[in-house]
JSON list of C-alpha atoms in Angstrom, two decimals:
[
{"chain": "A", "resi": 290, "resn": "UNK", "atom": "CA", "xyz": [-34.08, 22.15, -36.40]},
{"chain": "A", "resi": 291, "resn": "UNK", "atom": "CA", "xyz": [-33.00, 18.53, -37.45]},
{"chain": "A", "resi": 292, "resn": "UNK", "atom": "CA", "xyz": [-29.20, 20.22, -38.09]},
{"chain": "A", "resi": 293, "resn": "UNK", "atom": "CA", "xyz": [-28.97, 21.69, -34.53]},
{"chain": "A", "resi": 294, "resn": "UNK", "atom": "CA", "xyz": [-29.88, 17.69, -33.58]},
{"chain": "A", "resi": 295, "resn": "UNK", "atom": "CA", "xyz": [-27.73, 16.54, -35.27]},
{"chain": "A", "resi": 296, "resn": "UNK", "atom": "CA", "xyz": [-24.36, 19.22, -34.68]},
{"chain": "A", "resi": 297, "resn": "UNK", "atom": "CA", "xyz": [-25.19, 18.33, -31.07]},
{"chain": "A", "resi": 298, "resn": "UNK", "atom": "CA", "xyz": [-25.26, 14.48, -31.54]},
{"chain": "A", "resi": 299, "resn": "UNK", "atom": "CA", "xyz": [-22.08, 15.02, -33.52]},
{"chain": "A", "resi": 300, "resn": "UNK", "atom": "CA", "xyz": [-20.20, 17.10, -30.41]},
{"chain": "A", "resi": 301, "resn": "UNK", "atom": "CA", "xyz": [-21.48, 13.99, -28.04]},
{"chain": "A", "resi": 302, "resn": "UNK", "atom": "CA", "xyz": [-20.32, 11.41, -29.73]},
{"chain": "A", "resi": 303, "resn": "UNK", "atom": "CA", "xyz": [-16.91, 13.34, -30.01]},
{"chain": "A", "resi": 304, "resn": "UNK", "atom": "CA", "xyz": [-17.05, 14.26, -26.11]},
{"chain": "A", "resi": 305, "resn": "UNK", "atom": "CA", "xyz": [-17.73, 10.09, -25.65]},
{"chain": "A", "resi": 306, "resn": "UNK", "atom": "CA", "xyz": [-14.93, 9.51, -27.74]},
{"chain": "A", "resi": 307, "resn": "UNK", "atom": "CA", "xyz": [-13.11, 11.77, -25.96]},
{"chain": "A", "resi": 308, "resn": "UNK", "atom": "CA", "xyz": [-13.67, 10.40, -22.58]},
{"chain": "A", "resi": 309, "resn": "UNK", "atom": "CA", "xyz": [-13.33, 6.85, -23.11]},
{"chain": "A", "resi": 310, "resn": "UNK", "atom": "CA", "xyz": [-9.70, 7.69, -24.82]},
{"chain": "A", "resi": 311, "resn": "UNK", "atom": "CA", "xyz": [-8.95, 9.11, -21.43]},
{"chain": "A", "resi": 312, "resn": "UNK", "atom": "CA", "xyz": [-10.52, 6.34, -19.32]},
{"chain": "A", "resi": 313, "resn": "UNK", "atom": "CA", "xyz": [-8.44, 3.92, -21.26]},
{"chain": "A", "resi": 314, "resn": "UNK", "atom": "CA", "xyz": [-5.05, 5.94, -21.47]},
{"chain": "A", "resi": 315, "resn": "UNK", "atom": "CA", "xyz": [-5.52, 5.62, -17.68]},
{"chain": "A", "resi": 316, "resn": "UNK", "atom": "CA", "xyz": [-6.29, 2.05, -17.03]},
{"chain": "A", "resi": 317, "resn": "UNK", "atom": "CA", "xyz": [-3.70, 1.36, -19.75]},
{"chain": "A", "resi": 318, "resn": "UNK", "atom": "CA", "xyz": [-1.27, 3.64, -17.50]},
{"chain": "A", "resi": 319, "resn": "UNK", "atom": "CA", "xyz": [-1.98, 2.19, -14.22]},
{"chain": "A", "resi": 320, "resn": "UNK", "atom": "CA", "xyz": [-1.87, -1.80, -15.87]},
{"chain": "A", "resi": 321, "resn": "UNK", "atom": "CA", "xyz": [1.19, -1.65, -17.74]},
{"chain": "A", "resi": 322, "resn": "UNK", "atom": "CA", "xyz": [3.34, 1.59, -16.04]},
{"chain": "A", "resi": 323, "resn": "UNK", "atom": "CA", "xyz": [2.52, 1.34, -12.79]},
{"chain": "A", "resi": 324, "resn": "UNK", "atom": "CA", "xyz": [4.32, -0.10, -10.55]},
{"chain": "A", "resi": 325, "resn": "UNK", "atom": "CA", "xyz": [7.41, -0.11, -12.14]},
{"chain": "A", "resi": 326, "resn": "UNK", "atom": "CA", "xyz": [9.44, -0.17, -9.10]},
{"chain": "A", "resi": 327, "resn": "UNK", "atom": "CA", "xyz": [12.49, -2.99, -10.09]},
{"chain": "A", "resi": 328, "resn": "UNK", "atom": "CA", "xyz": [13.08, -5.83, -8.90]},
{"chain": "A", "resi": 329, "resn": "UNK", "atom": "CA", "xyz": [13.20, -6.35, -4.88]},
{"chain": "A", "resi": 330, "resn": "UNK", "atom": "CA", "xyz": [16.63, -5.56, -2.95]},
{"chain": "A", "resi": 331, "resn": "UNK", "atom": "CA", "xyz": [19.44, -8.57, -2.47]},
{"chain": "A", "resi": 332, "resn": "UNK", "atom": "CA", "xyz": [19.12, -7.51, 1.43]},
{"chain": "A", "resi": 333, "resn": "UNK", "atom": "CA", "xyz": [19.75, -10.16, 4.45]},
{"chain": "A", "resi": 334, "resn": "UNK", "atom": "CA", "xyz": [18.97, -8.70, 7.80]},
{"chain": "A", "resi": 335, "resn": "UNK", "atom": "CA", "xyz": [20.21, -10.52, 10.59]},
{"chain": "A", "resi": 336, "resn": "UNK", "atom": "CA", "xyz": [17.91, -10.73, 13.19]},
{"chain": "A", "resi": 337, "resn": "UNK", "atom": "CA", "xyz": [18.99, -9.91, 17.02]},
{"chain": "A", "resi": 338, "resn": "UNK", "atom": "CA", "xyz": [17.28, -9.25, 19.75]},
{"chain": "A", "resi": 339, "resn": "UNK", "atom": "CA", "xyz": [17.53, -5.51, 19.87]},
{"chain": "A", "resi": 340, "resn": "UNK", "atom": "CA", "xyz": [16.64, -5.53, 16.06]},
{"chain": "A", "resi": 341, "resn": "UNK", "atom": "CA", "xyz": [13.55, -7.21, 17.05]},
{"chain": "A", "resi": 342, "resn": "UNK", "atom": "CA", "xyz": [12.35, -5.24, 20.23]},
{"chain": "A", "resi": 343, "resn": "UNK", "atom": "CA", "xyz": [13.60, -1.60, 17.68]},
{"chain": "A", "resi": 344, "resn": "UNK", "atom": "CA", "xyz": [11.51, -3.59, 15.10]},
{"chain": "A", "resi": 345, "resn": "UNK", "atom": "CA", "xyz": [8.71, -4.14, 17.66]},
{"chain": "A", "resi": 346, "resn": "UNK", "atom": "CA", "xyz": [8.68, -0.27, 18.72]},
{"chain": "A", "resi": 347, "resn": "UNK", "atom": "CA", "xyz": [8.68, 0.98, 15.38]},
{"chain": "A", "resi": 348, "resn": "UNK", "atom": "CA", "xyz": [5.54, -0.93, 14.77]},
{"chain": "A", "resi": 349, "resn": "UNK", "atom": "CA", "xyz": [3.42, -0.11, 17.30]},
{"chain": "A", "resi": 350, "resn": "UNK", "atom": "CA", "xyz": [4.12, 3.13, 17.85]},
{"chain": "A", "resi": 351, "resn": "UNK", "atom": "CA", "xyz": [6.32, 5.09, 15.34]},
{"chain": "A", "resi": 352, "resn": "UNK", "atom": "CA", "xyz": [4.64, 3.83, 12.07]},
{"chain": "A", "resi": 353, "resn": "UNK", "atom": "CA", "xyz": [1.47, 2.45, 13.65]},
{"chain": "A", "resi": 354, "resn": "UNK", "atom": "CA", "xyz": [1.28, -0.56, 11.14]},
{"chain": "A", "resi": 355, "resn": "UNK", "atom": "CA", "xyz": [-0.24, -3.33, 14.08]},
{"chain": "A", "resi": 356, "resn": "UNK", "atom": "CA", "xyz": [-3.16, -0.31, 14.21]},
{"chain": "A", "resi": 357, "resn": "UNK", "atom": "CA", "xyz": [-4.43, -1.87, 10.26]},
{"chain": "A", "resi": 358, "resn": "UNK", "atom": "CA", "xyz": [-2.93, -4.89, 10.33]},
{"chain": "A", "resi": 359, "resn": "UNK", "atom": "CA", "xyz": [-4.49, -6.44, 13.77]},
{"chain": "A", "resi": 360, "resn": "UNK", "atom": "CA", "xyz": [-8.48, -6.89, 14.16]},
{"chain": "A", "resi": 361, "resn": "UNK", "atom": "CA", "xyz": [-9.62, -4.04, 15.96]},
{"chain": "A", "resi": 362, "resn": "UNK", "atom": "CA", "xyz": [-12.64, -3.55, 18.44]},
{"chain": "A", "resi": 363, "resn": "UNK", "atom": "CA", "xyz": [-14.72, -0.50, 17.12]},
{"chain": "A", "resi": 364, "resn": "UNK", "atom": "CA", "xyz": [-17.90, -1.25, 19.35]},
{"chain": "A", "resi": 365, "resn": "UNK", "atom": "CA", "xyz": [-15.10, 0.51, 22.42]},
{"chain": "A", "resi": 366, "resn": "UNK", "atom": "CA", "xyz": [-13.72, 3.56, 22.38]},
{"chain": "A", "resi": 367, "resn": "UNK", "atom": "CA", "xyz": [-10.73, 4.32, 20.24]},
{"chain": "A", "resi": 368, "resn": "UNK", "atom": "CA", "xyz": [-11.20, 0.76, 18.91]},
{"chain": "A", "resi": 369, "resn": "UNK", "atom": "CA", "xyz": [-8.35, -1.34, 20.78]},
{"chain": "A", "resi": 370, "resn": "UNK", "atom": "CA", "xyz": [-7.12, -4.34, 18.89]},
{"chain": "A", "resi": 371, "resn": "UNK", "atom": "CA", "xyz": [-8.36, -7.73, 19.66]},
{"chain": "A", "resi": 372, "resn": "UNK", "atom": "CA", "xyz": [-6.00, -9.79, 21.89]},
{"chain": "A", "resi": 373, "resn": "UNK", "atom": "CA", "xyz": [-4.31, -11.90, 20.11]},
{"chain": "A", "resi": 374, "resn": "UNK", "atom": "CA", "xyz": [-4.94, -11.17, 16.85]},
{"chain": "A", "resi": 375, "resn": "UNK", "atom": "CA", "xyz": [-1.65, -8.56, 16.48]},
{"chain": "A", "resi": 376, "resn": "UNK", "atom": "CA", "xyz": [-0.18, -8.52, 12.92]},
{"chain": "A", "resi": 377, "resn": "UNK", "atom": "CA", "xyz": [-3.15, -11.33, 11.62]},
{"chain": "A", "resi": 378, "resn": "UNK", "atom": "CA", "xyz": [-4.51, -8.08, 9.20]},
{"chain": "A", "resi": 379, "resn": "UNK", "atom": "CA", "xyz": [-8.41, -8.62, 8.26]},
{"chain": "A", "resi": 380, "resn": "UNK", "atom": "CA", "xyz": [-8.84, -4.44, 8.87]},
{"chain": "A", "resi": 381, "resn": "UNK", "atom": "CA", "xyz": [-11.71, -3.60, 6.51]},
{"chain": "A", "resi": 382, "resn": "UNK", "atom": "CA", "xyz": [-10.86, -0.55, 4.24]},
{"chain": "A", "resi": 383, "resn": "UNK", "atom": "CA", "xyz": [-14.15, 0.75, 2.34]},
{"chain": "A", "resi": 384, "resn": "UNK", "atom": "CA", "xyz": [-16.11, 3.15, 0.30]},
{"chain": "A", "resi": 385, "resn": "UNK", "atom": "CA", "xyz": [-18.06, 4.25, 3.65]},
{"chain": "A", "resi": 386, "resn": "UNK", "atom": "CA", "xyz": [-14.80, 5.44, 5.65]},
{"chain": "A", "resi": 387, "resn": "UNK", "atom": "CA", "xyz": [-14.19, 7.17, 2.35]},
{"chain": "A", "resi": 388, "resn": "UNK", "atom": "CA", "xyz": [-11.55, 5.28, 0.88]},
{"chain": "A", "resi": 389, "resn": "UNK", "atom": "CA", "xyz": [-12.40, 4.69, -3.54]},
{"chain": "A", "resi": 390, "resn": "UNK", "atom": "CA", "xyz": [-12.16, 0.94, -3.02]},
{"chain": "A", "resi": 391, "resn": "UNK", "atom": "CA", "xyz": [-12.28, -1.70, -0.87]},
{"chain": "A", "resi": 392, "resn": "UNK", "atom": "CA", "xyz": [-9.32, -3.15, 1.09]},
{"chain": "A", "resi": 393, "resn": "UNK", "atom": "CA", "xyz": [-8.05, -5.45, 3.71]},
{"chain": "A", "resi": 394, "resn": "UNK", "atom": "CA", "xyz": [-4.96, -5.13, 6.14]},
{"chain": "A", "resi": 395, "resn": "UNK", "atom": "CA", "xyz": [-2.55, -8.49, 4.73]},
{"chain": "A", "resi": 396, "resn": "UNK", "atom": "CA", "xyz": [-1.50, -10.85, 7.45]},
{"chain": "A", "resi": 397, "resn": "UNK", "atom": "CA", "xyz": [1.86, -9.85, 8.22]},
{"chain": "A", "resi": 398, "resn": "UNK", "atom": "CA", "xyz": [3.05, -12.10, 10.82]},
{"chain": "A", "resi": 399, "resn": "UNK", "atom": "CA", "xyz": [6.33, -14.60, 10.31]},
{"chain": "A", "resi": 400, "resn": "UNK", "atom": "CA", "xyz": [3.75, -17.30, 9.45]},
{"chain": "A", "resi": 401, "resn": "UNK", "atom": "CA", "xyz": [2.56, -15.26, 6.63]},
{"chain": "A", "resi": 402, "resn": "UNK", "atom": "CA", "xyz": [5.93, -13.84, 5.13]},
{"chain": "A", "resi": 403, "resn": "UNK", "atom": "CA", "xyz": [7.47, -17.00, 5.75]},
{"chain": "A", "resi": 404, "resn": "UNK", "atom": "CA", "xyz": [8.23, -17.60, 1.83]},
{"chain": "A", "resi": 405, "resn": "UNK", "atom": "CA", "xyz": [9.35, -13.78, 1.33]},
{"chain": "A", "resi": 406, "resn": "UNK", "atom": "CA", "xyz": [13.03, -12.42, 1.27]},
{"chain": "A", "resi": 407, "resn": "UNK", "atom": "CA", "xyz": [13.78, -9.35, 3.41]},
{"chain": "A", "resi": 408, "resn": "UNK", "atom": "CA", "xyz": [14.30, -7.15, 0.30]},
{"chain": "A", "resi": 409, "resn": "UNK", "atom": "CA", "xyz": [10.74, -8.44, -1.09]},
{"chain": "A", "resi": 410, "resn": "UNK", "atom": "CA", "xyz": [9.78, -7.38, 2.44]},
{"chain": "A", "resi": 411, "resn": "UNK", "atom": "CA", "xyz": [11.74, -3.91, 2.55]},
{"chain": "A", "resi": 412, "resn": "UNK", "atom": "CA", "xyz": [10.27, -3.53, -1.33]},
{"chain": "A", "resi": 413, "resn": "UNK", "atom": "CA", "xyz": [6.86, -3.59, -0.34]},
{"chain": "A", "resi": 414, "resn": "UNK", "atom": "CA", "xyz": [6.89, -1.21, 2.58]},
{"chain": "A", "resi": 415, "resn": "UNK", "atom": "CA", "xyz": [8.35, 1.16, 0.85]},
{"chain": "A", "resi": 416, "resn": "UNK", "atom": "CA", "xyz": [7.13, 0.61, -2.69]},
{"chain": "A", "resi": 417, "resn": "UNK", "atom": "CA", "xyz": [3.56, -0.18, -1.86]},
{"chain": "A", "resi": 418, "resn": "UNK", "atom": "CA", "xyz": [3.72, -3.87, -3.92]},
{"chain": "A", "resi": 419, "resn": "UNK", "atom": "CA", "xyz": [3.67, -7.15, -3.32]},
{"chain": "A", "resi": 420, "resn": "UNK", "atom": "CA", "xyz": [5.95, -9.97, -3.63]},
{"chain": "A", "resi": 421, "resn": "UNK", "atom": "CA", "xyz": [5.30, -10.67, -6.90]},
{"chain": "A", "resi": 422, "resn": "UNK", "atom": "CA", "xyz": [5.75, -6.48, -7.90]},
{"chain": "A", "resi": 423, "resn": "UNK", "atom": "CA", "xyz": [1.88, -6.00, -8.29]},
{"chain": "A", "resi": 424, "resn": "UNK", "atom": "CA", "xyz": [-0.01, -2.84, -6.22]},
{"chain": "A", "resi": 425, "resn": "UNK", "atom": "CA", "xyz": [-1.48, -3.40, -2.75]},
{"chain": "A", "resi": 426, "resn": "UNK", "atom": "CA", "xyz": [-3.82, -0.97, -3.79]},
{"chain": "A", "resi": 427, "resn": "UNK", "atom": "CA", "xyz": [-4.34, 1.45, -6.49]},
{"chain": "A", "resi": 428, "resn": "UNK", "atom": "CA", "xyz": [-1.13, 3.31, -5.97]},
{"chain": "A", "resi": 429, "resn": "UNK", "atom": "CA", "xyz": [-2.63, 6.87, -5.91]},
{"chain": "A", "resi": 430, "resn": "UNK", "atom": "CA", "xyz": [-4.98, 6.09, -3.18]},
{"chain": "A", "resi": 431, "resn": "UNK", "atom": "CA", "xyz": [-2.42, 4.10, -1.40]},
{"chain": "A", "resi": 432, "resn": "UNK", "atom": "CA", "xyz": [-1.30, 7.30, 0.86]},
{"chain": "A", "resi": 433, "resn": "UNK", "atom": "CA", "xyz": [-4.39, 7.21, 2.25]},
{"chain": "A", "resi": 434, "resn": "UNK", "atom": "CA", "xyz": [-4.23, 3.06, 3.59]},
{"chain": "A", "resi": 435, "resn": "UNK", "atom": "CA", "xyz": [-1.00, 3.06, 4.15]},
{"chain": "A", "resi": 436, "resn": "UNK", "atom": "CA", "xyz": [1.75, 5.91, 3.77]},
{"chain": "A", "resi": 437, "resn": "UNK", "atom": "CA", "xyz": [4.26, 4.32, 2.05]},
{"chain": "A", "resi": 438, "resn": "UNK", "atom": "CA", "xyz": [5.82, 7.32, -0.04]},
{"chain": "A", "resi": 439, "resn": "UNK", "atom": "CA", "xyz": [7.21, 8.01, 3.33]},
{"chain": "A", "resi": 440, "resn": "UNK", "atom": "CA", "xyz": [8.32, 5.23, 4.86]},
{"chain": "A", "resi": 441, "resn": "UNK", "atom": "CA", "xyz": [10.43, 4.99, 1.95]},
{"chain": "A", "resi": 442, "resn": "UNK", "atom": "CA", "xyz": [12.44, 7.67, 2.99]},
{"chain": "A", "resi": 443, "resn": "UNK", "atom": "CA", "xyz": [12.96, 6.30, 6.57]},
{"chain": "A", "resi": 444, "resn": "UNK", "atom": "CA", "xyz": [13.32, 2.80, 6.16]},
{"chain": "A", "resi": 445, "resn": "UNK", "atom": "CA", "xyz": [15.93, 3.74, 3.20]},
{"chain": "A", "resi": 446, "resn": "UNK", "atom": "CA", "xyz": [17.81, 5.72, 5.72]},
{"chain": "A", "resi": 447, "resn": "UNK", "atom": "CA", "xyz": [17.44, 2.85, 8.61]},
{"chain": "A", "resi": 448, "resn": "UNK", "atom": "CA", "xyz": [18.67, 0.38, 5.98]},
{"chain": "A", "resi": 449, "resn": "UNK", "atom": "CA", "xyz": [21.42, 2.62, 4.86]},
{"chain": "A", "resi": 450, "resn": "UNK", "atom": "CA", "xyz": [22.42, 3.11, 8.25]},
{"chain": "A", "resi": 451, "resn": "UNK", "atom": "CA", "xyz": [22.42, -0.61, 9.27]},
{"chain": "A", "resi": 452, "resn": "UNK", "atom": "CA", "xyz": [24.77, -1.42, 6.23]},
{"chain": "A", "resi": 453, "resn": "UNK", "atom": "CA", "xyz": [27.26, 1.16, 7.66]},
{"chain": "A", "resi": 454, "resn": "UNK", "atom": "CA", "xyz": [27.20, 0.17, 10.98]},
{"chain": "A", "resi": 455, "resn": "UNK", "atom": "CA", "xyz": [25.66, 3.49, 12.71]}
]
């Protein structure tokens, strides 16, 4: 009996080893590959009116991003954001509405980006990284905070189409 014992304790300790290679591959992956994304854009944007007001419409109601980053009333129906609190972030992202992780809307009102360039702006909506290039949130589970694999694809195309005139 003791060399059943110990076969199994062998094929354990190999199936440990096994797993904590992978574990590591993966947080060694995630620290040191991800995000690679570059540096951020050498963008200005001038700001007009009508930039501002399409700017305005895009965020509350094409892309939705005042819905996470504004404090929201859940104790009423369809949970209407606060007055006054629109673009202040604070949204609480967690483990019980399913998300592997906890995390918070950013403040993204001109008070808050203040310091930032509009390509370290345009870089982390579509990227999904900060300022200083480092993830929001893991990058995998991003999708499901905030979508940016796709606004990648339109604000690429609004950009493009800004630089051309159309």
């Amino acid at each position: 009996m003791p060399k059943k014992s110990n076969k199994l304790g062998k094929a354990l300790l190999i199936i440990l080893i096994l797993v904590l290679i992978v574990v590591a591959s993966a947080i060694g992956y995630l620290k040191f590959a991800q995000p690679n994304v570059g540096d951020a854009p050498n963008i200005h944007i001038t700001s007009t009116p009508a930039m501002v007001e399409r700017g305005r419409y895009l965020a509350m109601h094409v892309m939705s991003c005042m819905d996470c980053h504004s404090t929201r009333d859940f104790s009423k129906f369809a949970g209407p954001m606060t007055e006054g609190t629109l673009g202040k972030g604070g949204d609480h992202f967690g483990p019980e509405m399913g998300f592997p992780g906890t995390f918070y809307a950013r403040n993204i009102t001109p008070a808050s980006l203040k310091d930032w360039t509009d390509g370290e702006i345009f870089r982390t909506i579509t990227t999904g990284v900060t300022k200083n290039g480092e993830p929001i949130f893991p990058r995998d589970a991003l999708p499901l905070v905030r979508p940016w694999r796709f606004y990648r694809y339109y604000f690429g195309n609004c950009l493009s189409a800004h630089h051309t005139g159309h």
